[in-house]
Amino acid sequence: MKNIHDSRILSYNVDFENSKIIIKIIDDDGQYSDLLFEDVFAFHFEEQLPHSIILDILEDEVDTFYTDNKEILDKGKDYYWPMDYENSKEMLSYIKSKSYRYYKIQSSYGLNGWILSRAFLVK
């Protein structure tokens, strides 16, 4: 996979109809790439600033998803976000049964967050 470290985020597009997120980036050599997340279940971005710089995108264990994001998940639960569920065990069971993966976007500057999707590609 292409090294995305220190790439600058030019834009991102959330395609709800097709369950995709495309993040357009440019690296230090002026090469453009698309970070494509397919079959997106849910996402959360913070610190969305112009000229955001990616440190890395890491895949983490789905089991850590709830504990990593307890505060925002508890806040969204009454609004059925990211889904209607009774408890964290039920939500994690659903995420695992559908083969969603937990991607964390780390930044040197600006946009960071996470995406639950079935696939991640660099094009």
GROMACS .gro file of N, CA and C in nm:
model
  369
    1MET      N    1   0.085  -0.118   0.000
    1MET     CA    2   0.000   0.000   0.000
    1MET      C    3   0.089   0.124   0.000
    2LYS      N    4   0.043   0.225  -0.068
    2LYS     CA    5   0.115   0.352  -0.077
    2LYS      C    6   0.129   0.416   0.062
    3ASN      N    7   0.243   0.479   0.086
    3ASN     CA    8   0.267   0.549   0.211
    3ASN      C    9   0.184   0.678   0.211
    4ILE      N   10   0.097   0.692   0.309
    4ILE     CA   11   0.012   0.811   0.316
    4ILE      C   12   0.057   0.908   0.424
    5HIS      N   13   0.160   0.871   0.499
    5HIS     CA   14   0.213   0.954   0.606
    5HIS      C   15   0.248   1.094   0.553
    6ASP      N   16   0.203   1.195   0.623
    6ASP     CA   17   0.227   1.336   0.591
    6ASP      C   18   0.156   1.384   0.464
    7SER      N   19   0.060   1.305   0.415
    7SER     CA   20  -0.020   1.352   0.302
    7SER      C   21  -0.121   1.454   0.352
    8ARG      N   22  -0.149   1.552   0.266
    8ARG     CA   23  -0.244   1.658   0.301
    8ARG      C   24  -0.381   1.622   0.247
    9ILE      N   25  -0.484   1.639   0.328
    9ILE     CA   26  -0.621   1.613   0.286
    9ILE      C   27  -0.671   1.732   0.206
   10LEU      N   28  -0.712   1.704   0.082
   10LEU     CA   29  -0.767   1.809  -0.004
   10LEU      C   30  -0.918   1.821   0.013
   11SER      N   31  -0.985   1.706   0.025
   11SER     CA   32  -1.130   1.705   0.041
   11SER      C   33  -1.174   1.565   0.083
   12TYR      N   34  -1.298   1.558   0.128
   12TYR     CA   35  -1.358   1.426   0.149
   12TYR      C   36  -1.504   1.434   0.110
   13ASN      N   37  -1.555   1.318   0.066
   13ASN     CA   38  -1.693   1.309   0.022
   13ASN      C   39  -1.757   1.188   0.089
   14VAL      N   40  -1.871   1.211   0.152
   14VAL     CA   41  -1.948   1.103   0.212
   14VAL      C   42  -2.066   1.076   0.120
   15ASP      N   43  -2.064   0.958   0.059
   15ASP     CA   44  -2.170   0.915  -0.033
   15ASP      C   45  -2.262   0.821   0.043
   16PHE      N   46  -2.367   0.876   0.103
   16PHE     CA   47  -2.458   0.796   0.184
   16PHE      C   48  -2.532   0.692   0.100
   17GLU      N   49  -2.570   0.729  -0.021
   17GLU     CA   50  -2.647   0.639  -0.106
   17GLU      C   51  -2.569   0.512  -0.140
   18ASN      N   52  -2.439   0.526  -0.163
   18ASN     CA   53  -2.356   0.411  -0.201
   18ASN      C   54  -2.265   0.363  -0.088
   19SER      N   55  -2.285   0.417   0.032
   19SER     CA   56  -2.210   0.376   0.152
   19SER      C   57  -2.058   0.384   0.131
   20LYS      N   58  -2.011   0.498   0.082
   20LYS     CA   59  -1.868   0.518   0.057
   20LYS      C   60  -1.821   0.650   0.113
   21ILE      N   61  -1.694   0.652   0.149
   21ILE     CA   62  -1.626   0.777   0.184
   21ILE      C   63  -1.499   0.781   0.101
   22ILE      N   64  -1.477   0.894   0.033
   22ILE     CA   65  -1.355   0.913  -0.044
   22ILE      C   66  -1.283   1.035   0.012
   23ILE      N   67  -1.159   1.014   0.053
   23ILE     CA   68  -1.075   1.122   0.103
   23ILE      C   69  -0.965   1.145   0.000
   24LYS      N   70  -0.964   1.263  -0.060
   24LYS     CA   71  -0.862   1.298  -0.160
   24LYS      C   72  -0.742   1.357  -0.089
   25ILE      N   73  -0.622   1.305  -0.123
   25ILE     CA   74  -0.499   1.350  -0.058
   25ILE      C   75  -0.392   1.381  -0.162
   26ILE      N   76  -0.291   1.458  -0.118
   26ILE     CA   77  -0.172   1.484  -0.199
   26ILE      C   78  -0.051   1.463  -0.108
   27ASP      N   79   0.051   1.392  -0.161
   27ASP     CA   80   0.169   1.367  -0.079
   27ASP      C   81   0.276   1.474  -0.104
   28ASP      N   82   0.389   1.461  -0.038
   28ASP     CA   83   0.497   1.559  -0.048
   28ASP      C   84   0.555   1.570  -0.189
   29ASP      N   85   0.539   1.463  -0.268
   29ASP     CA   86   0.590   1.463  -0.406
   29ASP      C   87   0.489   1.517  -0.507
   30GLY      N   88   0.373   1.562  -0.457
   30GLY     CA   89   0.270   1.616  -0.546
   30GLY      C   90   0.184   1.509  -0.612
   31GLN      N   91   0.190   1.386  -0.561
   31GLN     CA   92   0.109   1.276  -0.616
   31GLN      C   93  -0.027   1.273  -0.547
   32TYR      N   94  -0.132   1.268  -0.628
   32TYR     CA   95  -0.269   1.262  -0.576
   32TYR      C   96  -0.312   1.117  -0.557
   33SER      N   97  -0.391   1.092  -0.454
   33SER     CA   98  -0.448   0.960  -0.428
   33SER      C   99  -0.586   0.977  -0.366
   34ASP      N  100  -0.662   0.871  -0.374
   34ASP     CA  101  -0.792   0.864  -0.307
   34ASP      C  102  -0.786   0.755  -0.202
   35LEU      N  103  -0.832   0.788  -0.082
   35LEU     CA  104  -0.852   0.688   0.023
   35LEU      C  105  -0.999   0.651   0.016
   36LEU      N  106  -1.026   0.527  -0.019
   36LEU     CA  107  -1.163   0.482  -0.044
   36LEU      C  108  -1.206   0.384   0.064
   37PHE      N  109  -1.313   0.420   0.134
   37PHE     CA  110  -1.375   0.333   0.233
   37PHE      C  111  -1.508   0.288   0.174
   38GLU      N  112  -1.524   0.156   0.161
   38GLU     CA  113  -1.645   0.102   0.098
   38GLU      C  114  -1.730   0.029   0.202
   39ASP      N  115  -1.859   0.025   0.174
   39ASP     CA  116  -1.956  -0.037   0.264
   39ASP      C  117  -1.944   0.022   0.404
   40VAL      N  118  -1.955   0.153   0.411
   40VAL     CA  119  -1.942   0.225   0.538
   40VAL      C  120  -2.067   0.206   0.622
   41PHE      N  121  -2.046   0.172   0.748
   41PHE     CA  122  -2.155   0.159   0.844
   41PHE      C  123  -2.173   0.287   0.924
   42ALA      N  124  -2.062   0.342   0.973
   42ALA     CA  125  -2.067   0.465   1.054
   42ALA      C  126  -1.929   0.530   1.052
   43PHE      N  127  -1.928   0.660   1.084
   43PHE     CA  128  -1.801   0.732   1.092
   43PHE      C  129  -1.817   0.850   1.186
   44HIS      N  130  -1.703   0.901   1.230
   44HIS     CA  131  -1.701   1.020   1.315
   44HIS      C  132  -1.570   1.094   1.289
   45PHE      N  133  -1.580   1.220   1.248
   45PHE     CA  134  -1.462   1.303   1.224
   45PHE      C  135  -1.462   1.420   1.322
   46GLU      N  136  -1.342   1.461   1.361
   46GLU     CA  137  -1.323   1.577   1.448
   46GLU      C  138  -1.214   1.666   1.389
   47GLU      N  139  -1.205   1.788   1.437
   47GLU     CA  140  -1.101   1.883   1.398
   47GLU      C  141  -1.084   1.893   1.246
   48GLN      N  142  -1.192   1.913   1.176
   48GLN     CA  143  -1.189   1.922   1.031
   48GLN      C  144  -1.140   2.060   0.990
   49LEU      N  145  -1.010   2.068   0.961
   49LEU     CA  146  -0.945   2.195   0.927
   49LEU      C  147  -0.888   2.191   0.787
   50PRO      N  148  -0.884   2.306   0.719
   50PRO     CA  149  -0.814   2.310   0.590
   50PRO      C  150  -0.667   2.271   0.610
   51HIS      N  151  -0.612   2.203   0.512
   51HIS     CA  152  -0.472   2.162   0.512
   51HIS      C  153  -0.441   2.056   0.618
   52SER      N  154  -0.542   1.977   0.657
   52SER     CA  155  -0.519   1.868   0.752
   52SER      C  156  -0.415   1.772   0.698
   53ILE      N  157  -0.333   1.720   0.787
   53ILE     CA  158  -0.224   1.630   0.747
   53ILE      C  159  -0.242   1.496   0.818
   54ILE      N  160  -0.240   1.389   0.738
   54ILE     CA  161  -0.258   1.254   0.791
   54ILE      C  162  -0.126   1.203   0.849
   55LEU      N  163  -0.134   1.153   0.970
   55LEU     CA  164  -0.021   1.083   1.029
   55LEU      C  165  -0.026   0.937   0.985
   56ASP      N  166  -0.145   0.874   1.003
   56ASP     CA  167  -0.161   0.734   0.964
   56ASP      C  168  -0.308   0.695   0.972
   57ILE      N  169  -0.341   0.584   0.909
   57ILE     CA  170  -0.472   0.522   0.924
   57ILE      C  171  -0.444   0.380   0.973
   58LEU      N  172  -0.494   0.351   1.092
   58LEU     CA  173  -0.469   0.223   1.155
   58LEU      C  174  -0.597   0.142   1.165
   59GLU      N  175  -0.586   0.012   1.146
   59GLU     CA  176  -0.700  -0.075   1.171
   59GLU      C  177  -0.685  -0.128   1.313
   60ASP      N  178  -0.791  -0.113   1.392
   60ASP     CA  179  -0.789  -0.159   1.531
   60ASP      C  180  -0.893  -0.270   1.547
   61GLU      N  181  -0.886  -0.337   1.660
   61GLU     CA  182  -0.980  -0.444   1.691
   61GLU      C  183  -1.119  -0.388   1.710
   62VAL      N  184  -1.218  -0.453   1.653
   62VAL     CA  185  -1.357  -0.410   1.669
   62VAL      C  186  -1.398  -0.413   1.815
   63ASP      N  187  -1.340  -0.505   1.892
   63ASP     CA  188  -1.373  -0.513   2.036
   63ASP      C  189  -1.342  -0.385   2.112
   64THR      N  190  -1.248  -0.305   2.063
   64THR     CA  191  -1.213  -0.180   2.131
   64THR      C  192  -1.300  -0.062   2.087
   65PHE      N  193  -1.381  -0.083   1.983
   65PHE     CA  194  -1.460   0.026   1.926
   65PHE      C  195  -1.548   0.095   2.030
   66TYR      N  196  -1.624   0.019   2.106
   66TYR     CA  197  -1.715   0.080   2.202
   66TYR      C  198  -1.642   0.155   2.312
   67THR      N  199  -1.540   0.093   2.369
   67THR     CA  200  -1.468   0.160   2.479
   67THR      C  201  -1.395   0.284   2.431
   68ASP      N  202  -1.342   0.280   2.308
   68ASP     CA  203  -1.275   0.397   2.251
   68ASP      C  204  -1.370   0.514   2.230
   69ASN      N  205  -1.497   0.484   2.204
   69ASN     CA  206  -1.593   0.586   2.163
   69ASN      C  207  -1.717   0.593   2.251
   70LYS      N  208  -1.707   0.545   2.372
   70LYS     CA  209  -1.822   0.536   2.462
   70LYS      C  210  -1.899   0.667   2.474
   71GLU      N  211  -1.829   0.776   2.492
   71GLU     CA  212  -1.896   0.905   2.514
   71GLU      C  213  -1.984   0.946   2.395
   72ILE      N  214  -1.930   0.940   2.274
   72ILE     CA  215  -2.011   0.983   2.159
   72ILE      C  216  -2.118   0.880   2.124
   73LEU      N  217  -2.091   0.752   2.151
   73LEU     CA  218  -2.193   0.650   2.126
   73LEU      C  219  -2.309   0.663   2.224
   74ASP      N  220  -2.279   0.688   2.350
   74ASP     CA  221  -2.385   0.709   2.449
   74ASP      C  222  -2.469   0.832   2.413
   75LYS      N  223  -2.404   0.934   2.364
   75LYS     CA  224  -2.473   1.058   2.324
   75LYS      C  225  -2.566   1.034   2.205
   76GLY      N  226  -2.524   0.950   2.110
   76GLY     CA  227  -2.603   0.925   1.991
   76GLY      C  228  -2.706   0.814   2.003
   77LYS      N  229  -2.698   0.735   2.110
   77LYS     CA  230  -2.785   0.618   2.125
   77LYS      C  231  -2.934   0.654   2.120
   78ASP      N  232  -2.974   0.759   2.184
   78ASP     CA  233  -3.116   0.799   2.185
   78ASP      C  234  -3.165   0.843   2.046
   79TYR      N  235  -3.072   0.869   1.957
   79TYR     CA  236  -3.106   0.910   1.821
   79TYR      C  237  -3.078   0.798   1.721
   80TYR      N  238  -3.061   0.676   1.775
   80TYR     CA  239  -3.038   0.555   1.694
   80TYR      C  240  -2.911   0.562   1.612
   81TRP      N  241  -2.810   0.629   1.666
   81TRP     CA  242  -2.682   0.637   1.597
   81TRP      C  243  -2.578   0.560   1.675
   82PRO      N  244  -2.501   0.477   1.614
   82PRO     CA  245  -2.503   0.446   1.470
   82PRO      C  246  -2.608   0.343   1.430
   83MET      N  247  -2.681   0.289   1.530
   83MET     CA  248  -2.790   0.195   1.503
   83MET      C  249  -2.877   0.186   1.627
   84ASP      N  250  -2.989   0.119   1.617
   84ASP     CA  251  -3.074   0.094   1.731
   84ASP      C  252  -3.021  -0.031   1.802
   85TYR      N  253  -2.979  -0.016   1.928
   85TYR     CA  254  -2.925  -0.128   2.003
   85TYR      C  255  -2.955  -0.110   2.151
   86GLU      N  256  -2.959  -0.222   2.222
   86GLU     CA  257  -2.987  -0.220   2.366
   86GLU      C  258  -2.861  -0.197   2.449
   87ASN      N  259  -2.750  -0.261   2.409
   87ASN     CA  260  -2.627  -0.251   2.487
   87ASN      C  261  -2.507  -0.267   2.394
   88SER      N  262  -2.390  -0.240   2.447
   88SER     CA  263  -2.269  -0.243   2.365
   88SER      C  264  -2.242  -0.382   2.308
   89LYS      N  265  -2.274  -0.484   2.384
   89LYS     CA  266  -2.252  -0.621   2.337
   89LYS      C  267  -2.334  -0.649   2.210
   90GLU      N  268  -2.458  -0.603   2.209
   90GLU     CA  269  -2.544  -0.622   2.091
   90GLU      C  270  -2.488  -0.548   1.970
   91MET      N  271  -2.443  -0.425   1.990
   91MET     CA  272  -2.387  -0.347   1.880
   91MET      C  273  -2.260  -0.413   1.827
   92LEU      N  274  -2.169  -0.452   1.915
   92LEU     CA  275  -2.045  -0.515   1.871
   92LEU      C  276  -2.071  -0.647   1.800
   93SER      N  277  -2.168  -0.721   1.845
   93SER     CA  278  -2.205  -0.847   1.780
   93SER      C  279  -2.252  -0.821   1.637
   94TYR      N  280  -2.333  -0.717   1.620
   94TYR     CA  281  -2.381  -0.681   1.486
   94TYR      C  282  -2.264  -0.640   1.395
   95ILE      N  283  -2.176  -0.555   1.446
   95ILE     CA  284  -2.062  -0.507   1.368
   95ILE      C  285  -1.974  -0.625   1.325
   96LYS      N  286  -1.949  -0.717   1.414
   96LYS     CA  287  -1.868  -0.834   1.381
   96LYS      C  288  -1.939  -0.925   1.281
   97SER      N  289  -2.068  -0.947   1.301
   97SER     CA  290  -2.144  -1.037   1.212
   97SER      C  291  -2.147  -0.985   1.069
   98LYS      N  292  -2.137  -0.854   1.051
   98LYS     CA  293  -2.139  -0.793   0.918
   98LYS      C  294  -1.998  -0.769   0.864
   99SER      N  295  -1.897  -0.812   0.937
   99SER     CA  296  -1.755  -0.802   0.896
   99SER      C  297  -1.706  -0.659   0.876
  100TYR      N  298  -1.758  -0.567   0.958
  100TYR     CA  299  -1.708  -0.430   0.954
  100TYR      C  300  -1.572  -0.424   1.021
  101ARG      N  301  -1.489  -0.334   0.973
  101ARG     CA  302  -1.355  -0.315   1.029
  101ARG      C  303  -1.348  -0.174   1.086
  102TYR      N  304  -1.266  -0.158   1.186
  102TYR     CA  305  -1.254  -0.033   1.261
  102TYR      C  306  -1.125   0.037   1.221
  103TYR      N  307  -1.138   0.148   1.145
  103TYR     CA  308  -1.022   0.225   1.098
  103TYR      C  309  -1.014   0.356   1.175
  104LYS      N  310  -0.896   0.385   1.229
  104LYS     CA  311  -0.874   0.510   1.300
  104LYS      C  312  -0.787   0.601   1.214
  105ILE      N  313  -0.834   0.723   1.194
  105ILE     CA  314  -0.757   0.822   1.118
  105ILE      C  315  -0.684   0.910   1.219
  106GLN      N  316  -0.553   0.904   1.215
  106GLN     CA  317  -0.470   0.986   1.303
  106GLN      C  318  -0.410   1.098   1.221
  107SER      N  319  -0.403   1.215   1.280
  107SER     CA  320  -0.349   1.329   1.205
  107SER      C  321  -0.232   1.392   1.278
  108SER      N  322  -0.147   1.455   1.197
  108SER     CA  323  -0.042   1.541   1.253
  108SER      C  324  -0.103   1.677   1.281
  109TYR      N  325  -0.203   1.710   1.198
  109TYR     CA  326  -0.270   1.839   1.210
  109TYR      C  327  -0.410   1.824   1.151
  110GLY      N  328  -0.510   1.863   1.226
  110GLY     CA  329  -0.646   1.868   1.172
  110GLY      C  330  -0.725   1.739   1.184
  111LEU      N  331  -0.795   1.706   1.076
  111LEU     CA  332  -0.895   1.600   1.076
  111LEU      C  333  -0.844   1.468   1.132
  112ASN      N  334  -0.921   1.416   1.226
  112ASN     CA  335  -0.897   1.282   1.279
  112ASN      C  336  -1.032   1.221   1.309
  113GLY      N  337  -1.033   1.092   1.337
  113GLY     CA  338  -1.159   1.025   1.368
  113GLY      C  339  -1.151   0.877   1.337
  114TRP      N  340  -1.267   0.820   1.303
  114TRP     CA  341  -1.273   0.677   1.274
  114TRP      C  342  -1.381   0.648   1.170
  115ILE      N  343  -1.367   0.531   1.109
  115ILE     CA  344  -1.464   0.484   1.011
  115ILE      C  345  -1.483   0.334   1.034
  116LEU      N  346  -1.609   0.290   1.037
  116LEU     CA  347  -1.641   0.147   1.037
  116LEU      C  348  -1.684   0.114   0.894
  117SER      N  349  -1.608   0.031   0.827
  117SER     CA  350  -1.642  -0.008   0.690
  117SER      C  351  -1.590  -0.148   0.664
  118ARG      N  352  -1.631  -0.204   0.552
  118ARG     CA  353  -1.585  -0.339   0.518
  118ARG      C  354  -1.455  -0.338   0.439
  119ALA      N  355  -1.421  -0.226   0.378
  119ALA     CA  356  -1.299  -0.223   0.295
  119ALA      C  357  -1.236  -0.086   0.298
  120PHE      N  358  -1.102  -0.084   0.285
  120PHE     CA  359  -1.024   0.039   0.275
  120PHE      C  360  -0.919   0.018   0.167
  121LEU      N  361  -0.918   0.108   0.069
  121LEU     CA  362  -0.823   0.101  -0.043
  121LEU      C  363  -0.759   0.235  -0.066
  122VAL      N  364  -0.636   0.234  -0.113
  122VAL     CA  365  -0.569   0.356  -0.156
  122VAL      C  366  -0.556   0.348  -0.307
  123LYS      N  367  -0.615   0.445  -0.376
  123LYS     CA  368  -0.613   0.444  -0.523
  123LYS      C  369  -0.538   0.565  -0.574
   0.00000   0.00000   0.00000
